JSON list of C-alpha atoms in Angstrom, two decimals:
[
{"chain": "A", "resi": 1, "resn": "MET", "atom": "CA", "xyz": [28.92, -13.11, -36.45]},
{"chain": "A", "resi": 2, "resn": "LYS", "atom": "CA", "xyz": [25.60, -11.93, -37.86]},
{"chain": "A", "resi": 3, "resn": "LYS", "atom": "CA", "xyz": [23.77, -14.26, -35.50]},
{"chain": "A", "resi": 4, "resn": "ILE", "atom": "CA", "xyz": [25.59, -12.74, -32.52]},
{"chain": "A", "resi": 5, "resn": "GLN", "atom": "CA", "xyz": [24.70, -9.22, -33.65]},
{"chain": "A", "resi": 6, "resn": "LEU", "atom": "CA", "xyz": [21.08, -10.23, -34.19]},
{"chain": "A", "resi": 7, "resn": "LEU", "atom": "CA", "xyz": [20.91, -11.87, -30.75]},
{"chain": "A", "resi": 8, "resn": "PHE", "atom": "CA", "xyz": [22.54, -8.81, -29.18]},
{"chain": "A", "resi": 9, "resn": "LEU", "atom": "CA", "xyz": [20.02, -6.48, -30.88]},
{"chain": "A", "resi": 10, "resn": "LEU", "atom": "CA", "xyz": [17.14, -8.71, -29.77]},
{"chain": "A", "resi": 11, "resn": "LEU", "atom": "CA", "xyz": [18.45, -8.73, -26.20]},
{"chain": "A", "resi": 12, "resn": "VAL", "atom": "CA", "xyz": [18.77, -4.92, -26.15]},
{"chain": "A", "resi": 13, "resn": "SER", "atom": "CA", "xyz": [15.23, -4.51, -27.53]},
{"chain": "A", "resi": 14, "resn": "LEU", "atom": "CA", "xyz": [13.80, -6.91, -25.00]},
{"chain": "A", "resi": 15, "resn": "THR", "atom": "CA", "xyz": [15.63, -5.26, -22.10]},
{"chain": "A", "resi": 16, "resn": "THR", "atom": "CA", "xyz": [14.47, -1.80, -23.18]},
{"chain": "A", "resi": 17, "resn": "SER", "atom": "CA", "xyz": [10.83, -2.84, -23.49]},
{"chain": "A", "resi": 18, "resn": "VAL", "atom": "CA", "xyz": [10.87, -4.56, -20.08]},
{"chain": "A", "resi": 19, "resn": "THR", "atom": "CA", "xyz": [12.49, -1.51, -18.48]},
{"chain": "A", "resi": 20, "resn": "PHE", "atom": "CA", "xyz": [9.93, 0.93, -19.85]},
{"chain": "A", "resi": 21, "resn": "THR", "atom": "CA", "xyz": [6.89, -1.21, -19.05]},
{"chain": "A", "resi": 22, "resn": "SER", "atom": "CA", "xyz": [8.02, -2.02, -15.51]},
{"chain": "A", "resi": 23, "resn": "CYS", "atom": "CA", "xyz": [8.55, 1.59, -14.46]},
{"chain": "A", "resi": 24, "resn": "LYS", "atom": "CA", "xyz": [5.23, 3.11, -13.44]},
{"chain": "A", "resi": 25, "resn": "LYS", "atom": "CA", "xyz": [4.90, 6.72, -12.45]},
{"chain": "A", "resi": 26, "resn": "ASP", "atom": "CA", "xyz": [3.64, 7.18, -8.91]},
{"chain": "A", "resi": 27, "resn": "ASP", "atom": "CA", "xyz": [0.34, 9.06, -9.24]},
{"chain": "A", "resi": 28, "resn": "GLY", "atom": "CA", "xyz": [0.33, 10.09, -5.59]},
{"chain": "A", "resi": 29, "resn": "PRO", "atom": "CA", "xyz": [-2.58, 9.83, -3.19]},
{"chain": "A", "resi": 30, "resn": "ASP", "atom": "CA", "xyz": [-6.14, 9.70, -4.49]},
{"chain": "A", "resi": 31, "resn": "ASN", "atom": "CA", "xyz": [-8.85, 12.17, -3.47]},
{"chain": "A", "resi": 32, "resn": "GLN", "atom": "CA", "xyz": [-10.23, 9.83, -0.80]},
{"chain": "A", "resi": 33, "resn": "THR", "atom": "CA", "xyz": [-6.83, 9.76, 0.90]},
{"chain": "A", "resi": 34, "resn": "LEU", "atom": "CA", "xyz": [-6.36, 13.52, 0.58]},
{"chain": "A", "resi": 35, "resn": "LEU", "atom": "CA", "xyz": [-9.90, 14.33, 1.80]},
{"chain": "A", "resi": 36, "resn": "VAL", "atom": "CA", "xyz": [-9.76, 12.42, 5.09]},
{"chain": "A", "resi": 37, "resn": "LYS", "atom": "CA", "xyz": [-8.77, 15.08, 7.63]},
{"chain": "A", "resi": 38, "resn": "LYS", "atom": "CA", "xyz": [-10.08, 18.21, 9.29]},
{"chain": "A", "resi": 39, "resn": "TRP", "atom": "CA", "xyz": [-10.55, 21.15, 6.88]},
{"chain": "A", "resi": 40, "resn": "TYR", "atom": "CA", "xyz": [-10.92, 24.66, 8.33]},
{"chain": "A", "resi": 41, "resn": "TYR", "atom": "CA", "xyz": [-13.06, 27.22, 6.52]},
{"chain": "A", "resi": 42, "resn": "LYS", "atom": "CA", "xyz": [-11.03, 30.02, 4.89]},
{"chain": "A", "resi": 43, "resn": "SER", "atom": "CA", "xyz": [-13.65, 31.65, 2.64]},
{"chain": "A", "resi": 44, "resn": "TYR", "atom": "CA", "xyz": [-17.22, 31.30, 1.46]},
{"chain": "A", "resi": 45, "resn": "ALA", "atom": "CA", "xyz": [-18.92, 33.14, -1.40]},
{"chain": "A", "resi": 46, "resn": "SER", "atom": "CA", "xyz": [-22.43, 33.03, -2.83]},
{"chain": "A", "resi": 47, "resn": "GLY", "atom": "CA", "xyz": [-23.97, 35.76, -4.99]},
{"chain": "A", "resi": 48, "resn": "ASP", "atom": "CA", "xyz": [-23.41, 39.11, -3.27]},
{"chain": "A", "resi": 49, "resn": "PHE", "atom": "CA", "xyz": [-22.42, 37.56, 0.09]},
{"chain": "A", "resi": 50, "resn": "SER", "atom": "CA", "xyz": [-18.91, 36.42, 0.96]},
{"chain": "A", "resi": 51, "resn": "THR", "atom": "CA", "xyz": [-16.89, 36.04, 4.13]},
{"chain": "A", "resi": 52, "resn": "THR", "atom": "CA", "xyz": [-13.44, 35.11, 5.34]},
{"chain": "A", "resi": 53, "resn": "SER", "atom": "CA", "xyz": [-14.41, 35.49, 8.98]},
{"chain": "A", "resi": 54, "resn": "PHE", "atom": "CA", "xyz": [-14.79, 32.16, 10.74]},
{"chain": "A", "resi": 55, "resn": "TYR", "atom": "CA", "xyz": [-14.50, 30.82, 14.27]},
{"chain": "A", "resi": 56, "resn": "ALA", "atom": "CA", "xyz": [-11.59, 28.59, 15.21]},
{"chain": "A", "resi": 57, "resn": "ASP", "atom": "CA", "xyz": [-14.00, 25.66, 15.34]},
{"chain": "A", "resi": 58, "resn": "ASP", "atom": "CA", "xyz": [-15.56, 26.16, 11.87]},
{"chain": "A", "resi": 59, "resn": "TYR", "atom": "CA", "xyz": [-14.54, 23.08, 9.89]},
{"chain": "A", "resi": 60, "resn": "TRP", "atom": "CA", "xyz": [-15.44, 19.95, 7.94]},
{"chain": "A", "resi": 61, "resn": "ASP", "atom": "CA", "xyz": [-13.92, 16.78, 9.37]},
{"chain": "A", "resi": 62, "resn": "PHE", "atom": "CA", "xyz": [-14.05, 13.93, 6.84]},
{"chain": "A", "resi": 63, "resn": "LYS", "atom": "CA", "xyz": [-13.35, 10.57, 8.47]},
{"chain": "A", "resi": 64, "resn": "ALA", "atom": "CA", "xyz": [-12.09, 7.39, 6.80]},
{"chain": "A", "resi": 65, "resn": "ASN", "atom": "CA", "xyz": [-15.26, 5.49, 7.79]},
{"chain": "A", "resi": 66, "resn": "GLY", "atom": "CA", "xyz": [-17.41, 7.66, 5.45]},
{"chain": "A", "resi": 67, "resn": "THR", "atom": "CA", "xyz": [-18.82, 10.03, 8.07]},
{"chain": "A", "resi": 68, "resn": "PHE", "atom": "CA", "xyz": [-18.26, 13.77, 8.43]},
{"chain": "A", "resi": 69, "resn": "GLU", "atom": "CA", "xyz": [-18.74, 16.47, 11.01]},
{"chain": "A", "resi": 70, "resn": "GLU", "atom": "CA", "xyz": [-19.33, 20.06, 9.88]},
{"chain": "A", "resi": 71, "resn": "THR", "atom": "CA", "xyz": [-19.73, 22.92, 12.33]},
{"chain": "A", "resi": 72, "resn": "TRP", "atom": "CA", "xyz": [-20.60, 26.08, 10.34]},
{"chain": "A", "resi": 73, "resn": "ASP", "atom": "CA", "xyz": [-23.69, 25.33, 8.25]},
{"chain": "A", "resi": 74, "resn": "TRP", "atom": "CA", "xyz": [-24.35, 21.74, 7.19]},
{"chain": "A", "resi": 75, "resn": "GLY", "atom": "CA", "xyz": [-24.17, 19.57, 10.31]},
{"chain": "A", "resi": 76, "resn": "SER", "atom": "CA", "xyz": [-22.98, 15.97, 10.33]},
{"chain": "A", "resi": 77, "resn": "GLY", "atom": "CA", "xyz": [-23.74, 12.85, 8.34]},
{"chain": "A", "resi": 78, "resn": "ASN", "atom": "CA", "xyz": [-22.25, 10.48, 5.76]},
{"chain": "A", "resi": 79, "resn": "TYR", "atom": "CA", "xyz": [-20.26, 11.13, 2.59]},
{"chain": "A", "resi": 80, "resn": "THR", "atom": "CA", "xyz": [-19.04, 9.29, -0.48]},
{"chain": "A", "resi": 81, "resn": "LEU", "atom": "CA", "xyz": [-16.86, 10.36, -3.37]},
{"chain": "A", "resi": 82, "resn": "ILE", "atom": "CA", "xyz": [-18.53, 9.91, -6.76]},
{"chain": "A", "resi": 83, "resn": "ASN", "atom": "CA", "xyz": [-17.83, 10.86, -10.41]},
{"chain": "A", "resi": 84, "resn": "ASP", "atom": "CA", "xyz": [-14.23, 9.57, -10.39]},
{"chain": "A", "resi": 85, "resn": "GLN", "atom": "CA", "xyz": [-13.70, 11.10, -6.92]},
{"chain": "A", "resi": 86, "resn": "LYS", "atom": "CA", "xyz": [-14.48, 14.61, -8.24]},
{"chain": "A", "resi": 87, "resn": "THR", "atom": "CA", "xyz": [-17.74, 15.05, -6.32]},
{"chain": "A", "resi": 88, "resn": "ILE", "atom": "CA", "xyz": [-18.46, 14.77, -2.61]},
{"chain": "A", "resi": 89, "resn": "SER", "atom": "CA", "xyz": [-21.97, 13.46, -1.99]},
{"chain": "A", "resi": 90, "resn": "ILE", "atom": "CA", "xyz": [-23.16, 14.10, 1.56]},
{"chain": "A", "resi": 91, "resn": "SER", "atom": "CA", "xyz": [-26.30, 12.74, 3.18]},
{"chain": "A", "resi": 92, "resn": "PHE", "atom": "CA", "xyz": [-27.90, 13.01, 6.58]},
{"chain": "A", "resi": 93, "resn": "PRO", "atom": "CA", "xyz": [-31.30, 12.51, 8.15]},
{"chain": "A", "resi": 94, "resn": "GLY", "atom": "CA", "xyz": [-33.85, 15.32, 8.34]},
{"chain": "A", "resi": 95, "resn": "PRO", "atom": "CA", "xyz": [-33.53, 18.97, 7.34]},
{"chain": "A", "resi": 96, "resn": "ARG", "atom": "CA", "xyz": [-30.12, 20.57, 6.93]},
{"chain": "A", "resi": 97, "resn": "LYS", "atom": "CA", "xyz": [-28.68, 21.92, 10.16]},
{"chain": "A", "resi": 98, "resn": "ALA", "atom": "CA", "xyz": [-28.38, 25.67, 9.68]},
{"chain": "A", "resi": 99, "resn": "VAL", "atom": "CA", "xyz": [-25.55, 26.46, 12.09]},
{"chain": "A", "resi": 100, "resn": "ALA", "atom": "CA", "xyz": [-24.64, 29.60, 10.12]},
{"chain": "A", "resi": 101, "resn": "ASN", "atom": "CA", "xyz": [-28.03, 31.12, 10.85]},
{"chain": "A", "resi": 102, "resn": "MET", "atom": "CA", "xyz": [-27.32, 30.94, 14.56]},
{"chain": "A", "resi": 103, "resn": "LYS", "atom": "CA", "xyz": [-23.69, 32.09, 14.37]},
{"chain": "A", "resi": 104, "resn": "LEU", "atom": "CA", "xyz": [-23.88, 34.85, 11.76]},
{"chain": "A", "resi": 105, "resn": "GLY", "atom": "CA", "xyz": [-27.54, 35.57, 11.20]},
{"chain": "A", "resi": 106, "resn": "ASN", "atom": "CA", "xyz": [-26.97, 34.76, 7.51]},
{"chain": "A", "resi": 107, "resn": "HIS", "atom": "CA", "xyz": [-28.92, 32.32, 5.42]},
{"chain": "A", "resi": 108, "resn": "VAL", "atom": "CA", "xyz": [-26.86, 30.06, 3.19]},
{"chain": "A", "resi": 109, "resn": "SER", "atom": "CA", "xyz": [-29.31, 28.85, 0.59]},
{"chain": "A", "resi": 110, "resn": "GLY", "atom": "CA", "xyz": [-29.25, 25.35, -0.76]},
{"chain": "A", "resi": 111, "resn": "VAL", "atom": "CA", "xyz": [-31.24, 23.00, -2.92]},
{"chain": "A", "resi": 112, "resn": "SER", "atom": "CA", "xyz": [-31.53, 19.29, -2.29]},
{"chain": "A", "resi": 113, "resn": "ASN", "atom": "CA", "xyz": [-33.19, 16.37, -3.95]},
{"chain": "A", "resi": 114, "resn": "GLY", "atom": "CA", "xyz": [-35.36, 15.95, -0.84]},
{"chain": "A", "resi": 115, "resn": "THR", "atom": "CA", "xyz": [-37.81, 18.04, 1.08]},
{"chain": "A", "resi": 116, "resn": "LEU", "atom": "CA", "xyz": [-37.77, 19.25, 4.66]},
{"chain": "A", "resi": 117, "resn": "ASP", "atom": "CA", "xyz": [-39.77, 16.14, 5.57]},
{"chain": "A", "resi": 118, "resn": "SER", "atom": "CA", "xyz": [-37.41, 13.70, 3.83]},
{"chain": "A", "resi": 119, "resn": "ASP", "atom": "CA", "xyz": [-35.80, 11.00, 5.89]},
{"chain": "A", "resi": 120, "resn": "ILE", "atom": "CA", "xyz": [-32.48, 11.38, 4.08]},
{"chain": "A", "resi": 121, "resn": "ARG", "atom": "CA", "xyz": [-31.22, 14.58, 2.45]},
{"chain": "A", "resi": 122, "resn": "THR", "atom": "CA", "xyz": [-28.43, 14.49, -0.13]},
{"chain": "A", "resi": 123, "resn": "PHE", "atom": "CA", "xyz": [-26.22, 17.29, -1.48]},
{"chain": "A", "resi": 124, "resn": "GLU", "atom": "CA", "xyz": [-23.36, 17.14, -3.99]},
{"chain": "A", "resi": 125, "resn": "PHE", "atom": "CA", "xyz": [-20.26, 19.34, -3.97]},
{"chain": "A", "resi": 126, "resn": "ASN", "atom": "CA", "xyz": [-17.91, 19.54, -6.98]},
{"chain": "A", "resi": 127, "resn": "ILE", "atom": "CA", "xyz": [-14.25, 19.42, -5.95]},
{"chain": "A", "resi": 128, "resn": "THR", "atom": "CA", "xyz": [-12.35, 22.15, -7.82]},
{"chain": "A", "resi": 129, "resn": "LYS", "atom": "CA", "xyz": [-9.08, 21.87, -5.88]},
{"chain": "A", "resi": 130, "resn": "LEU", "atom": "CA", "xyz": [-7.70, 19.23, -3.52]},
{"chain": "A", "resi": 131, "resn": "THR", "atom": "CA", "xyz": [-4.12, 19.06, -2.31]},
{"chain": "A", "resi": 132, "resn": "ALA", "atom": "CA", "xyz": [-2.58, 17.90, 0.96]},
{"chain": "A", "resi": 133, "resn": "THR", "atom": "CA", "xyz": [-3.27, 21.35, 2.50]},
{"chain": "A", "resi": 134, "resn": "GLU", "atom": "CA", "xyz": [-6.02, 22.99, 0.40]},
{"chain": "A", "resi": 135, "resn": "LEU", "atom": "CA", "xyz": [-9.60, 22.04, -0.46]},
{"chain": "A", "resi": 136, "resn": "GLU", "atom": "CA", "xyz": [-12.05, 23.97, -2.62]},
{"chain": "A", "resi": 137, "resn": "PHE", "atom": "CA", "xyz": [-15.48, 22.87, -3.72]},
{"chain": "A", "resi": 138, "resn": "THR", "atom": "CA", "xyz": [-18.62, 24.39, -5.18]},
{"chain": "A", "resi": 139, "resn": "TYR", "atom": "CA", "xyz": [-22.30, 23.75, -4.71]},
{"chain": "A", "resi": 140, "resn": "GLY", "atom": "CA", "xyz": [-25.14, 24.82, -6.97]},
{"chain": "A", "resi": 141, "resn": "SER", "atom": "CA", "xyz": [-24.80, 26.65, -10.28]},
{"chain": "A", "resi": 142, "resn": "GLY", "atom": "CA", "xyz": [-25.34, 29.99, -11.97]},
{"chain": "A", "resi": 143, "resn": "GLU", "atom": "CA", "xyz": [-26.48, 32.72, -9.60]},
{"chain": "A", "resi": 144, "resn": "ASP", "atom": "CA", "xyz": [-26.84, 30.13, -6.83]},
{"chain": "A", "resi": 145, "resn": "LEU", "atom": "CA", "xyz": [-23.22, 28.96, -7.07]},
{"chain": "A", "resi": 146, "resn": "GLN", "atom": "CA", "xyz": [-21.58, 28.67, -3.65]},
{"chain": "A", "resi": 147, "resn": "THR", "atom": "CA", "xyz": [-17.80, 28.42, -3.35]},
{"chain": "A", "resi": 148, "resn": "TYR", "atom": "CA", "xyz": [-16.13, 27.03, -0.23]},
{"chain": "A", "resi": 149, "resn": "LYS", "atom": "CA", "xyz": [-12.37, 27.22, 0.43]},
{"chain": "A", "resi": 150, "resn": "PHE", "atom": "CA", "xyz": [-10.52, 25.41, 3.22]},
{"chain": "A", "resi": 151, "resn": "SER", "atom": "CA", "xyz": [-7.05, 24.68, 4.52]},
{"chain": "A", "resi": 152, "resn": "THR", "atom": "CA", "xyz": [-5.61, 22.34, 7.11]},
{"chain": "A", "resi": 153, "resn": "THR", "atom": "CA", "xyz": [-4.43, 25.31, 9.19]},
{"chain": "A", "resi": 154, "resn": "PRO", "atom": "CA", "xyz": [-6.81, 26.12, 12.06]},
{"chain": "A", "resi": 155, "resn": "ASN", "atom": "CA", "xyz": [-8.28, 29.61, 12.22]},
{"chain": "A", "resi": 156, "resn": "PRO", "atom": "CA", "xyz": [-7.07, 31.92, 15.00]},
{"chain": "A", "resi": 157, "resn": "VAL", "atom": "CA", "xyz": [-9.36, 31.92, 18.02]},
{"chain": "A", "resi": 158, "resn": "ASP", "atom": "CA", "xyz": [-10.10, 35.63, 17.55]},
{"chain": "A", "resi": 159, "resn": "ASN", "atom": "CA", "xyz": [-10.63, 35.56, 13.76]},
{"chain": "A", "resi": 160, "resn": "ARG", "atom": "CA", "xyz": [-13.88, 37.58, 14.09]}
]
């Protein structure tokens, strides 16, 4: 009888350990999966300048092949996620395309690890929020910190 109880206890212990180790929590999509889509500007802030006024076509469009298109300030190029997918590193040839200067007459300052004559320019943005419908990232630090906020909802055509 003791052997049966011992075998039963061993069987219960084994079943419990197999059950707990075989059930893995679904962590959901990673940042790469969440990032690949068109993100419409909702707000931008840097120092004493901020805006929530954007055109309907002001967006970042991150594509699965590692390229992006941006229409407000940065232009288009390539991107990768680095630092455990917490940083977006963008690169493109030549000087940064300053679309904002033409649209708004504002200068959005930036610092890169290249010069205006560099063949490839690289910038890094720290992701502070990324969900299926919201993206927020920062660029720079201290007084030069720039905060960008986006959503998947397009801006109204007459948002200005």
